[in-house]
Short mmCIF file of C-alpha atoms (C1' of nucleotides) in Angstrom, two decimals:
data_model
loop_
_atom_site.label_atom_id
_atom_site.label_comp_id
_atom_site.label_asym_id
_atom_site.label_seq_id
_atom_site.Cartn_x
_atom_site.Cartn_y
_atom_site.Cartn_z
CA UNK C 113 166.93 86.91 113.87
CA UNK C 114 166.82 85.29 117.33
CA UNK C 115 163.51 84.72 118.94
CA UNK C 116 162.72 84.53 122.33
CA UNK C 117 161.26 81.47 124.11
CA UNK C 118 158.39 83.39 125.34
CA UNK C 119 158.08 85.50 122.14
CA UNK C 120 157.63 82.03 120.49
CA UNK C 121 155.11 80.31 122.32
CA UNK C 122 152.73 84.20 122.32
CA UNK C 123 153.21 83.94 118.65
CA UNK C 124 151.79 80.47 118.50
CA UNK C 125 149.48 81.23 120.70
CA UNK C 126 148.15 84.52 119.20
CA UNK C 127 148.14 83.06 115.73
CA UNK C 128 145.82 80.21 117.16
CA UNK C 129 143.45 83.23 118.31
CA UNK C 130 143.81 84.96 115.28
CA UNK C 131 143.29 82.23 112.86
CA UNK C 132 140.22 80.61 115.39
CA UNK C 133 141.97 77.69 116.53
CA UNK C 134 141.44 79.36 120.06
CA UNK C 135 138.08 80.45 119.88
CA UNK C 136 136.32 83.73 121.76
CA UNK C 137 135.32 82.55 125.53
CA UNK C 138 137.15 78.91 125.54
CA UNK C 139 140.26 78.72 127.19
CA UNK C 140 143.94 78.54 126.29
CA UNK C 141 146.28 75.37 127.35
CA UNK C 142 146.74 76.15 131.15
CA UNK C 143 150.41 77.16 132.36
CA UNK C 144 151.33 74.12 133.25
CA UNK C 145 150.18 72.55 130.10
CA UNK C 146 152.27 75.12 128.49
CA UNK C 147 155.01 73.86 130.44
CA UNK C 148 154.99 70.34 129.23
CA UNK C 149 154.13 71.15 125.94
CA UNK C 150 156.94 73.17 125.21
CA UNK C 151 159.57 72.22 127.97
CA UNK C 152 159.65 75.28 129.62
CA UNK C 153 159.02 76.80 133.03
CA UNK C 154 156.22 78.57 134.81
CA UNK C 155 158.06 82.09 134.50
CA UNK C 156 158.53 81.75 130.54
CA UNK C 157 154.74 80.36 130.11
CA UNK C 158 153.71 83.41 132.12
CA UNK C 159 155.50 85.61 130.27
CA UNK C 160 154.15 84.91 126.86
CA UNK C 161 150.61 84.81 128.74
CA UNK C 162 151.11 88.18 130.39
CA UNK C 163 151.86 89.72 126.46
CA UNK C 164 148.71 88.67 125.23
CA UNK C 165 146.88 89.73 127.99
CA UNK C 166 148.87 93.50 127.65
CA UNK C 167 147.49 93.37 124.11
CA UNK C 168 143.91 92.47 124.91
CA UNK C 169 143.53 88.84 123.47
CA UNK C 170 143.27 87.17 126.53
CA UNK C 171 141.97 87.52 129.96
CA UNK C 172 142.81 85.77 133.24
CA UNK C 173 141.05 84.26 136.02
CA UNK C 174 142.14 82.49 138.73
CA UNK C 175 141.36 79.09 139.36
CA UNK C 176 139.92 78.98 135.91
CA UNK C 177 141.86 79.64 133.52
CA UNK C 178 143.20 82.24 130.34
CA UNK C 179 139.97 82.74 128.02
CA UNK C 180 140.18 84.13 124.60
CA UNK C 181 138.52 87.53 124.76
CA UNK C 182 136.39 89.30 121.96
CA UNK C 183 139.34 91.82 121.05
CA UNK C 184 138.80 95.53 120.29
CA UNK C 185 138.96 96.33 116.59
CA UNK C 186 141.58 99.50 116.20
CA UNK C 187 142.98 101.60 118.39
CA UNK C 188 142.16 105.75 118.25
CA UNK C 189 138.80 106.90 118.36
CA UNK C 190 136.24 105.00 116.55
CA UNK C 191 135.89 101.61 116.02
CA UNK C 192 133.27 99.62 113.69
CA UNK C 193 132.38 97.85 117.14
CA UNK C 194 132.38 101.09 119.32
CA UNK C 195 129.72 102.69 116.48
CA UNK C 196 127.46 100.13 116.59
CA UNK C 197 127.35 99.96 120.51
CA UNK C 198 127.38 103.60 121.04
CA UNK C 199 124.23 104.11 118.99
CA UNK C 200 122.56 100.86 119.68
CA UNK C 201 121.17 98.68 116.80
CA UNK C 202 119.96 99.51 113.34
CA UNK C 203 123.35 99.96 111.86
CA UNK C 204 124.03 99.43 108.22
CA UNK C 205 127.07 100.02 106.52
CA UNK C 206 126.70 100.53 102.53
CA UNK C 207 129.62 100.59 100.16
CA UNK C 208 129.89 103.39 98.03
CA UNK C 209 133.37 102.47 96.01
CA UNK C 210 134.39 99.02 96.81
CA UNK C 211 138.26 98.62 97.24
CA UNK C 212 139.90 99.12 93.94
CA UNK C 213 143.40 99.96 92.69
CA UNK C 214 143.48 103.70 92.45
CA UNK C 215 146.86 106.24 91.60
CA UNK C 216 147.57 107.65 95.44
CA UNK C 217 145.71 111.07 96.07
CA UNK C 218 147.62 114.38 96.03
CA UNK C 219 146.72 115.22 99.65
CA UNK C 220 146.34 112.48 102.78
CA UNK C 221 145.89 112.88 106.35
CA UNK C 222 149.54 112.19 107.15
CA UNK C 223 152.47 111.89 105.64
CA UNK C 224 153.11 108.78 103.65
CA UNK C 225 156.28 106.68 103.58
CA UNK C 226 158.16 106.37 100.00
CA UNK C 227 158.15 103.08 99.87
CA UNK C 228 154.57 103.13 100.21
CA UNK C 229 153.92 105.40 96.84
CA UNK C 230 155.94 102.87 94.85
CA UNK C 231 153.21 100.35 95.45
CA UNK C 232 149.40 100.30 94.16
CA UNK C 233 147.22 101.91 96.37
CA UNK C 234 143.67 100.59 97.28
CA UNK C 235 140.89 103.03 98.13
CA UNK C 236 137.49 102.49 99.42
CA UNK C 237 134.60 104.46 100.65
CA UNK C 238 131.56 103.78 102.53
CA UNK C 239 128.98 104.78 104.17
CA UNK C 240 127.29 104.12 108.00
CA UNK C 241 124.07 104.41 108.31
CA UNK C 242 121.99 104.34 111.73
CA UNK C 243 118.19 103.12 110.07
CA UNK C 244 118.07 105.53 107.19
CA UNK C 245 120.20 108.26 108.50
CA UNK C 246 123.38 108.65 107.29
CA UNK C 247 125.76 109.09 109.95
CA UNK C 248 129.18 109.02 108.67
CA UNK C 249 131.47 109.10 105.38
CA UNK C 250 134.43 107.13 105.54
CA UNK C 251 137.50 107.18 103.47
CA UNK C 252 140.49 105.20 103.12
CA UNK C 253 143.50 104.75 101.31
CA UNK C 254 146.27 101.89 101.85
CA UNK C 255 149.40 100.54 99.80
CA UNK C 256 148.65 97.58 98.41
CA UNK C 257 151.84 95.60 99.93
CA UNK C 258 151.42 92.06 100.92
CA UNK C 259 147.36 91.96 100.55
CA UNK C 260 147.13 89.51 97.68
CA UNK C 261 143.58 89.07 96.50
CA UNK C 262 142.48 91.72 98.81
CA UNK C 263 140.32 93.68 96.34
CA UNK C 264 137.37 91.91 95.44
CA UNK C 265 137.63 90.31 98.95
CA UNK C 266 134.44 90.32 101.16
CA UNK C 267 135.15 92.01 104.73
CA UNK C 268 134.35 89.30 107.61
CA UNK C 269 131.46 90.77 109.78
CA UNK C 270 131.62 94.17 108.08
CA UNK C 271 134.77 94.58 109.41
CA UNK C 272 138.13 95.86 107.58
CA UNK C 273 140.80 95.66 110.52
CA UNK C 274 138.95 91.80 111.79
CA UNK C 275 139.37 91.27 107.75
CA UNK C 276 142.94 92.26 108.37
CA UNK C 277 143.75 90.21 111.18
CA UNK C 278 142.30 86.89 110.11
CA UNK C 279 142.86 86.86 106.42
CA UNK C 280 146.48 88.43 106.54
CA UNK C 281 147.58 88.15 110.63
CA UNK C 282 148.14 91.79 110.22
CA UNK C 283 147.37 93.70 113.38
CA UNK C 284 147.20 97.38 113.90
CA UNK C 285 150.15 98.93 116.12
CA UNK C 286 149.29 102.15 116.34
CA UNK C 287 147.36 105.27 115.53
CA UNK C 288 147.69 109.06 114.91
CA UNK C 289 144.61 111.25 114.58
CA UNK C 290 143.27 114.87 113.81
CA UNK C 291 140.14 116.70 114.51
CA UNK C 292 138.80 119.07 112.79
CA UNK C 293 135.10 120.82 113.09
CA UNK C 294 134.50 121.79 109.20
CA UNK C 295 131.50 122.93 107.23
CA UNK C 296 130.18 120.57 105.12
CA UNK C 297 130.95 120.65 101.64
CA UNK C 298 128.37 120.31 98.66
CA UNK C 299 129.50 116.69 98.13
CA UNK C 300 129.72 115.49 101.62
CA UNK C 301 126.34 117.16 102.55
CA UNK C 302 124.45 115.36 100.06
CA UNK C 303 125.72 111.85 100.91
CA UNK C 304 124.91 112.41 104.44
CA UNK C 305 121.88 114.24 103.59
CA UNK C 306 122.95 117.37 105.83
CA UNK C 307 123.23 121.26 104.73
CA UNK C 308 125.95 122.58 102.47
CA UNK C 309 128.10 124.32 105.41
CA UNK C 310 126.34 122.25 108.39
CA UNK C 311 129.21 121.71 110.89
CA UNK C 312 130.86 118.24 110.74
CA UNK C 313 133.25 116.40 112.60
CA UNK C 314 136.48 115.77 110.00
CA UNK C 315 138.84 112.70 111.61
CA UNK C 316 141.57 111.90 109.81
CA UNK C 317 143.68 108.63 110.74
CA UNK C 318 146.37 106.83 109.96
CA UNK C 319 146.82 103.37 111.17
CA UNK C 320 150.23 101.51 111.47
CA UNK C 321 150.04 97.77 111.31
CA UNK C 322 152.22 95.03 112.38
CA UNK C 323 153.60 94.49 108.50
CA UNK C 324 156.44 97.04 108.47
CA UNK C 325 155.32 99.56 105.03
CA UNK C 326 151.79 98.88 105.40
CA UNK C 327 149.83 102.02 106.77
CA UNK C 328 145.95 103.09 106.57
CA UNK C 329 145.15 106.37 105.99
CA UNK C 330 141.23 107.70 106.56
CA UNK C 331 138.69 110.03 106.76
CA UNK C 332 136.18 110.07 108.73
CA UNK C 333 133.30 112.59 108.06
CA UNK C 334 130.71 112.62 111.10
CA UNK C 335 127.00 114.12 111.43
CA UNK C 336 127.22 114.48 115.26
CA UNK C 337 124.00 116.01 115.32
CA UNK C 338 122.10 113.04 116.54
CA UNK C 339 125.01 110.79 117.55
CA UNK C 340 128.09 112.40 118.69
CA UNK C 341 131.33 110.18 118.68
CA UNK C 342 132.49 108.90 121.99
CA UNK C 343 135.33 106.64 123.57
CA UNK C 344 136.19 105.93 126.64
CA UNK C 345 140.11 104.67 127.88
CA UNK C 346 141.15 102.83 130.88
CA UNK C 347 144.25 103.53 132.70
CA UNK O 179 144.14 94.71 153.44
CA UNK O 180 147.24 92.40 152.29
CA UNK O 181 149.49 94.26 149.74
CA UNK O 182 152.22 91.64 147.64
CA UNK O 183 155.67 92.86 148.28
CA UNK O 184 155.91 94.40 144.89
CA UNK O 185 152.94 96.11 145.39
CA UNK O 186 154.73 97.43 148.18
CA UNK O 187 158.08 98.49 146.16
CA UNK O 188 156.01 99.80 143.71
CA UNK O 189 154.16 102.34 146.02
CA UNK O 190 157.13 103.48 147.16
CA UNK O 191 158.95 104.71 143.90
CA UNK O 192 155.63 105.67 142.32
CA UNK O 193 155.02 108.15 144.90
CA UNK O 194 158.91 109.46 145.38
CA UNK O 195 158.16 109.92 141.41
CA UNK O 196 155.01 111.82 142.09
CA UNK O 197 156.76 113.87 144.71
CA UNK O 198 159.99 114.80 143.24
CA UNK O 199 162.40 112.41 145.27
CA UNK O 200 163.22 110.66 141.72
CA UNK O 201 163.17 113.65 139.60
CA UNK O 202 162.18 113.01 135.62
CA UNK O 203 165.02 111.99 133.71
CA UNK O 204 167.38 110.19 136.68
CA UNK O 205 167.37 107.00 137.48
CA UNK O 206 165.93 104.77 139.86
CA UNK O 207 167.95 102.25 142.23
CA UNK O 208 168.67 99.54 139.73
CA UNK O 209 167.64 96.10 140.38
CA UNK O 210 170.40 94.67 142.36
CA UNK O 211 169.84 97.80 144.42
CA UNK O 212 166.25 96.61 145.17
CA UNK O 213 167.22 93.45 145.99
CA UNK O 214 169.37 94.38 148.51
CA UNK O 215 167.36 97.20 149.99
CA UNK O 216 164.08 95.45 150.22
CA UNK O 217 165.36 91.62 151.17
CA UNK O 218 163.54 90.27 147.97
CA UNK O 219 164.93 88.75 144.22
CA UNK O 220 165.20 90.05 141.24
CA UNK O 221 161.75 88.65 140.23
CA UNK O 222 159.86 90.95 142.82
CA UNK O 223 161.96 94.26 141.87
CA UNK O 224 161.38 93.73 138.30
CA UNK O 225 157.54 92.80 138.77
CA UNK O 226 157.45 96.23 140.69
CA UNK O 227 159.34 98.21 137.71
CA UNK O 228 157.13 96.19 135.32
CA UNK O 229 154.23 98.23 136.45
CA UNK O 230 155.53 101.44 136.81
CA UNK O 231 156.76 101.03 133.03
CA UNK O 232 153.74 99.71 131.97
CA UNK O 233 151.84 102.60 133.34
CA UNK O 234 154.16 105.33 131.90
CA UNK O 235 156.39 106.37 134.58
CA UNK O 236 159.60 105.16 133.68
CA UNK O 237 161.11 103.87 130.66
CA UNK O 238 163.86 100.89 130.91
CA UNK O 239 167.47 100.97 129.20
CA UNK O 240 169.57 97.61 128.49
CA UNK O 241 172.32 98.40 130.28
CA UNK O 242 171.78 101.60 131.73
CA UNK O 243 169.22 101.44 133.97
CA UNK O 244 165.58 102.73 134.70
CA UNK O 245 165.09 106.48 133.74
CA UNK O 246 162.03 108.55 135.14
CA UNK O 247 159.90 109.77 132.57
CA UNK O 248 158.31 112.75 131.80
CA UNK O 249 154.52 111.88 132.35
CA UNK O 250 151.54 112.50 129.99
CA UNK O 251 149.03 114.55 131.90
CA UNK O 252 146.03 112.98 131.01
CA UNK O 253 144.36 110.06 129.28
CA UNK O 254 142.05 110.76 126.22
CA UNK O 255 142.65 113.31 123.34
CA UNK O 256 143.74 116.66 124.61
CA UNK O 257 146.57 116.88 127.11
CA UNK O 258 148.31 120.43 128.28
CA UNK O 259 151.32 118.57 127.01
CA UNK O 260 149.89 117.67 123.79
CA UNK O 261 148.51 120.89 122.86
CA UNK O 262 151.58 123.29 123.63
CA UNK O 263 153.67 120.23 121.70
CA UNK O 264 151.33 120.05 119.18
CA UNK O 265 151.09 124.04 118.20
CA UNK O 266 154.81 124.61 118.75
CA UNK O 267 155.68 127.66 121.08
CA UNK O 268 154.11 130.84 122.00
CA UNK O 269 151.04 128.73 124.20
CA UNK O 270 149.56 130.85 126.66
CA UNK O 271 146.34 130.15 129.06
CA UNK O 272 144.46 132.82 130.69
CA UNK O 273 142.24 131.77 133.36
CA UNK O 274 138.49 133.58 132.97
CA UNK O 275 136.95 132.22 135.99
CA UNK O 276 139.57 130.93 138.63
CA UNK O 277 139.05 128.23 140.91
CA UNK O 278 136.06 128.95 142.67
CA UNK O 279 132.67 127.35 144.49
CA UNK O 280 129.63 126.84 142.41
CA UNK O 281 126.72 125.38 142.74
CA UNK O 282 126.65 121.55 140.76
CA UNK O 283 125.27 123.28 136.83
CA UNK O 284 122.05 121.55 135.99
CA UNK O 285 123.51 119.77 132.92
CA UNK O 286 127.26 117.78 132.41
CA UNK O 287 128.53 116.41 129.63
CA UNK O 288 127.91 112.58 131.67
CA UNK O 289 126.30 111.53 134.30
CA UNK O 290 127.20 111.92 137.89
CA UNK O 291 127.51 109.78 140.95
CA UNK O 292 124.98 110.81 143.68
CA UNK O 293 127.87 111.15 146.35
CA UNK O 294 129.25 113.83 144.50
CA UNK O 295 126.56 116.17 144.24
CA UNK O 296 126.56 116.19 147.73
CA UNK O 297 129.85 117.59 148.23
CA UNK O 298 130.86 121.34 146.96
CA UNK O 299 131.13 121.90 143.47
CA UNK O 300 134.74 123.26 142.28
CA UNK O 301 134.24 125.35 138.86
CA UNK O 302 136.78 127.29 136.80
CA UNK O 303 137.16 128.13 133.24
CA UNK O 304 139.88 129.31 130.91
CA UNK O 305 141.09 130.26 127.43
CA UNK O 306 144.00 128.29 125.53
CA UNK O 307 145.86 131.29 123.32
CA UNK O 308 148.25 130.31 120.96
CA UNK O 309 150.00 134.16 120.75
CA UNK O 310 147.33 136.15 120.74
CA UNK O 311 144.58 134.09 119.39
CA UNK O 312 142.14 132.28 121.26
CA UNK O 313 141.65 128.67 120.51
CA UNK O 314 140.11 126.64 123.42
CA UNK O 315 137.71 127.51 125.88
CA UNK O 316 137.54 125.42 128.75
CA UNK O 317 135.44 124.36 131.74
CA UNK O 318 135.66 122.29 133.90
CA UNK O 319 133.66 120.97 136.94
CA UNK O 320 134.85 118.78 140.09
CA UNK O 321 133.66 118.22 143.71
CA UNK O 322 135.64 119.46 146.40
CA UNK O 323 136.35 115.79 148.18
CA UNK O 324 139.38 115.52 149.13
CA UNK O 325 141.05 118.66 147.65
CA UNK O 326 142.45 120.74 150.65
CA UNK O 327 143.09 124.52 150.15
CA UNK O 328 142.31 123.87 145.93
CA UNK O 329 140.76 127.18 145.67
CA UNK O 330 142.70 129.69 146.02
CA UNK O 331 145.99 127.66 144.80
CA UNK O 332 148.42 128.18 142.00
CA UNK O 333 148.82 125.47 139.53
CA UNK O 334 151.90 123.73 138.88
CA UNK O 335 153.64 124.78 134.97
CA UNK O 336 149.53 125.69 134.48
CA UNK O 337 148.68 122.14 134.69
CA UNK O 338 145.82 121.35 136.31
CA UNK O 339 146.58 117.06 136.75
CA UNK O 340 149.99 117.98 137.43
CA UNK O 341 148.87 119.55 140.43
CA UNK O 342 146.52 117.36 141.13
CA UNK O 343 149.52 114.23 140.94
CA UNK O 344 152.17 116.82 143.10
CA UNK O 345 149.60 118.07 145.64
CA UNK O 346 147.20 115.54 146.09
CA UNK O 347 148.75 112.09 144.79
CA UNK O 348 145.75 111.71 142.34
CA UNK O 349 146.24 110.22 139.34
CA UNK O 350 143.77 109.73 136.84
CA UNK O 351 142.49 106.67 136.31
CA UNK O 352 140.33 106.50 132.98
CA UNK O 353 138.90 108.93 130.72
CA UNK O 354 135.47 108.86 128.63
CA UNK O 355 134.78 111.13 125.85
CA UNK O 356 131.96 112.68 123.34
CA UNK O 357 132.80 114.42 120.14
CA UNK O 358 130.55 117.11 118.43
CA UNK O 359 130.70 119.83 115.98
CA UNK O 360 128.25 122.26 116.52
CA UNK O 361 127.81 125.79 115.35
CA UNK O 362 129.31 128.34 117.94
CA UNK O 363 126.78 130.15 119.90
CA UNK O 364 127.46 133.63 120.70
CA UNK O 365 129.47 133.68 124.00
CA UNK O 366 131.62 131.09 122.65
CA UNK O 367 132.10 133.08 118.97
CA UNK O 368 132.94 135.91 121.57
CA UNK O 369 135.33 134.69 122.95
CA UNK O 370 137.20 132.62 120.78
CA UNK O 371 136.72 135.63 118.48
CA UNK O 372 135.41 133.81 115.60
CA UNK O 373 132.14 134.32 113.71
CA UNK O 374 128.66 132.90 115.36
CA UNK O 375 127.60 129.92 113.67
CA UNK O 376 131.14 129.24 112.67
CA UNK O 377 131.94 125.19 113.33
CA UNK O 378 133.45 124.42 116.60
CA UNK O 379 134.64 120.87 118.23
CA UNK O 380 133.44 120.02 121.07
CA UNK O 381 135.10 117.92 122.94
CA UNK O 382 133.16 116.71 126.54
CA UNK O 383 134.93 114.56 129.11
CA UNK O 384 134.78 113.12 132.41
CA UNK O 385 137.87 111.68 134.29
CA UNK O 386 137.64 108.88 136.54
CA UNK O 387 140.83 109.27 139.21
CA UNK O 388 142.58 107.06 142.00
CA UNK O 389 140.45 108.91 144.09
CA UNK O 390 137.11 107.22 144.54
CA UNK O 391 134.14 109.62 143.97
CA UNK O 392 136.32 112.15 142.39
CA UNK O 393 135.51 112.54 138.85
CA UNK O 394 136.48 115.99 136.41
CA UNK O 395 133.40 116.56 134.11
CA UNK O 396 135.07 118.98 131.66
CA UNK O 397 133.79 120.87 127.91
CA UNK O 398 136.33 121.76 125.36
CA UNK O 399 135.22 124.43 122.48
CA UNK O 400 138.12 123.67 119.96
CA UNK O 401 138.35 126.48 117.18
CA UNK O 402 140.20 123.81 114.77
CA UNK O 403 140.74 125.95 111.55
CA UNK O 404 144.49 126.84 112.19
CA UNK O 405 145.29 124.02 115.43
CA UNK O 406 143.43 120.86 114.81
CA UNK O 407 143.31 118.50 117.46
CA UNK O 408 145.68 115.95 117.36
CA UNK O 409 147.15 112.79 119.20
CA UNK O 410 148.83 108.98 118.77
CA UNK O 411 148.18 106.31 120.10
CA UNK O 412 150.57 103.29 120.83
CA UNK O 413 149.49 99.54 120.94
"C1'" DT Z 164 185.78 95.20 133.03
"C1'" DA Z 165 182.00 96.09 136.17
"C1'" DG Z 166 177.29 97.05 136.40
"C1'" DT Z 167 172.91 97.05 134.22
"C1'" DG Z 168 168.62 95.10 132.45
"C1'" DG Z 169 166.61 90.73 129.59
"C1'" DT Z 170 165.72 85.95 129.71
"C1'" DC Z 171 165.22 81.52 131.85
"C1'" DT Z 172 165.37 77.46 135.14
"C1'" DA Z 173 163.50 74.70 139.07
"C1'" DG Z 174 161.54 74.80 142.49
"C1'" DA Z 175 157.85 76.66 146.52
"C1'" DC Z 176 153.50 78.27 148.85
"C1'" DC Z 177 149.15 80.44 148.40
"C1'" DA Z 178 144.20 81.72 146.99
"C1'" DC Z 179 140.53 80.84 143.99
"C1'" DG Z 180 137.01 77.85 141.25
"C1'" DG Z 181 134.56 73.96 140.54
"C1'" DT Z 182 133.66 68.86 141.65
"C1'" DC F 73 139.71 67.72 146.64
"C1'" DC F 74 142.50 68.96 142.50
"C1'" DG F 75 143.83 72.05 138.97
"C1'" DT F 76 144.16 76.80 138.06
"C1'" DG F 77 146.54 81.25 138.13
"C1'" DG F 78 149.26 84.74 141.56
"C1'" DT F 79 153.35 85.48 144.07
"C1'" DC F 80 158.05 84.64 145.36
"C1'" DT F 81 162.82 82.59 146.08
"C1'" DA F 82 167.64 81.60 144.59
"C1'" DG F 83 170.07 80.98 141.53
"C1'" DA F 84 172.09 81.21 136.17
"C1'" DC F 85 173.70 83.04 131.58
"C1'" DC F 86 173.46 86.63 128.27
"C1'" DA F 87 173.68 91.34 125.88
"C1'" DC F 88 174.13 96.03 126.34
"C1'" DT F 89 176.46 100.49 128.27
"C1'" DA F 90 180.10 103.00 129.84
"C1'" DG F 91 184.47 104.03 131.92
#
DNA sequence: TAGTGGTCTAGACCACGGT
DNA sequence: CCGTGGTCTAGACCACTAG
């Protein structure tokens, strides 16, 4: 498999971001450092530059420099980050099953891969809270393919996809969603401490990562009553 | 106001895309063609195409060329595209309220800019059928900056941003979103012909466009039991 | 085989930021 | 002032597509 000059150097650079070796708000090696380092030219320095700044790890300011940015946690609609911002402080997440090696469920948001159902699946399920409000009920489901020691593990900052980049490198690619306004059922109601039939905001996701056969599937069950779900995108 | 001479280039074939010189699905003068037309290198021409692929309007084949592609319609979740895609056939709209003048409503799903409320308020409303049943109601709110002869005109294939792109060479820019399931009042229930009280998504948005002080404040009442909403999203 | 896009070199000049 | 990133030139070799 032939690499690319440029593909090289953004991979060593992007695993120094990932891994903290570049740390949020210092700088990178300027181009022409780059340059010397590797023995390469302006145009091919660039290049690998200009990828991580397409994918949101870097930003770039002339005369100054490339400086690691803080980088956005998933793609799709809601993000750990974009919760707590869009409601302000007081958020608490609780765990209501930590990850644990389940048989796959009948029915998921999407449809699965083969591969995937030959391999143990991890589940977990928690819940966000804004104060003592329950807010949301999340669900998820993923194979457990190339995560050693990931159950048991302790998410960094709260956070399952920053746990996934900086434990495992493994970065999400894309993501498919579906809405659906549902009444609550008995279960869901009383964990979010809503009534039985109360609309609620059903998202269901699943996540493809940068590890070819590794997907996330979720569900995301929202009380928008007090804090509706929001996103915005830039062209 | 100095443009850079891909700037320039790029101008050029983004707006003989918009307009229908380069129709969807040709291809654009390749590279060498560029070069030769607009006195620059090969750097320059491929810095313009960069852009245009990188914002969606054409898609690049080793050793074919650079094909014009067909264009999502909107940023955020719902697209005209993505909803007649994403139900299969048989999608009809029937406008309720046509383009007309309103006075600015007392309450939008964001915030406006002072400017706008200035200018003439655009309003117009429809229903998304898929056969015969009613799915999405829509409304939508803009001010009249800008937007020669709008009222009164036909929209292109019943897309509102294509027209907007054709007509008026706005493109939008950035979307921002709020989700919500909330019990259908009674005109909505009506209309959508579903039961009062029955749980609808809501889906508000505004849309930023290339057009500065020209925003689209719009409210989307989603019956999701049979069509859920759906979209991806590619890193 | 001719033409296309993908990668890369080795320079150049400029505008911006901080000293 | 110097170092930074932004733009641009004038080449080169390669891999892919299609006649």
């Amino acid at each position: 498999m032939k690499q690319t000059r440029y593909r090289q150097i953004y991979n060593e650079l992007k695993s120094g971001i990932q891994q903290g070796r570049y740390m949020v708000d210092s700088y990178l090696p300027s181009e022409n450092d780059l340059c010397a380092t590797w023995q390469i030219t302006r145009t091919t320095a660039r290049r690998a530059l200009d990828e991580l700044q397409k994918e949101g790890f870097i930003e770039r300011q002339h005369g100054k420099g490339s400086r690691v940015k803080e980088r956005r946690q998933s793609l799709g609609l809601l993000t750990v980050k974009g919760f707590s911002e869009a409601v302000g402080q007081n958020v608490n997440t609780i765990f209501f099953k930590n990850p644990h090696i389940v048989s796959w469920p009948g029915i998921l948001p999407f449809a699965t891969e083969e591969a995937e159902l030959q391999q143990p699946c991890i589940h977990f399920e928690r819940v966000r809270m804004v104060g003592d409000m329950p807010v949301i009920l999340e669900q998820d489901w993923l194979s457990a393919t190339n995560l050693p020691g990931f159950v048991g593990l302790e998410f960094e900052e709260g956070s399952f996809f920053k746990t996934l980049s900086r434990k495992y490198l493994i970065e999400i690619t894309s993501s498919e969603q579906e809405l659906r306004a549902l009444p609550a059922d008995t279960r869901s109601a009383k964990l979010l401490n809503i009534r039985p039939g109360a609309p609620l905001l059903r998202i269901s996701l699943r996540f493809t990562t940068s590890k070819p056969g590794l997907n996330i599937y979720s569900y995301l069950y929202c009380n928008t009553e007090l804090y509706p779900i929001g996103n915005t995108y830039t062209h």
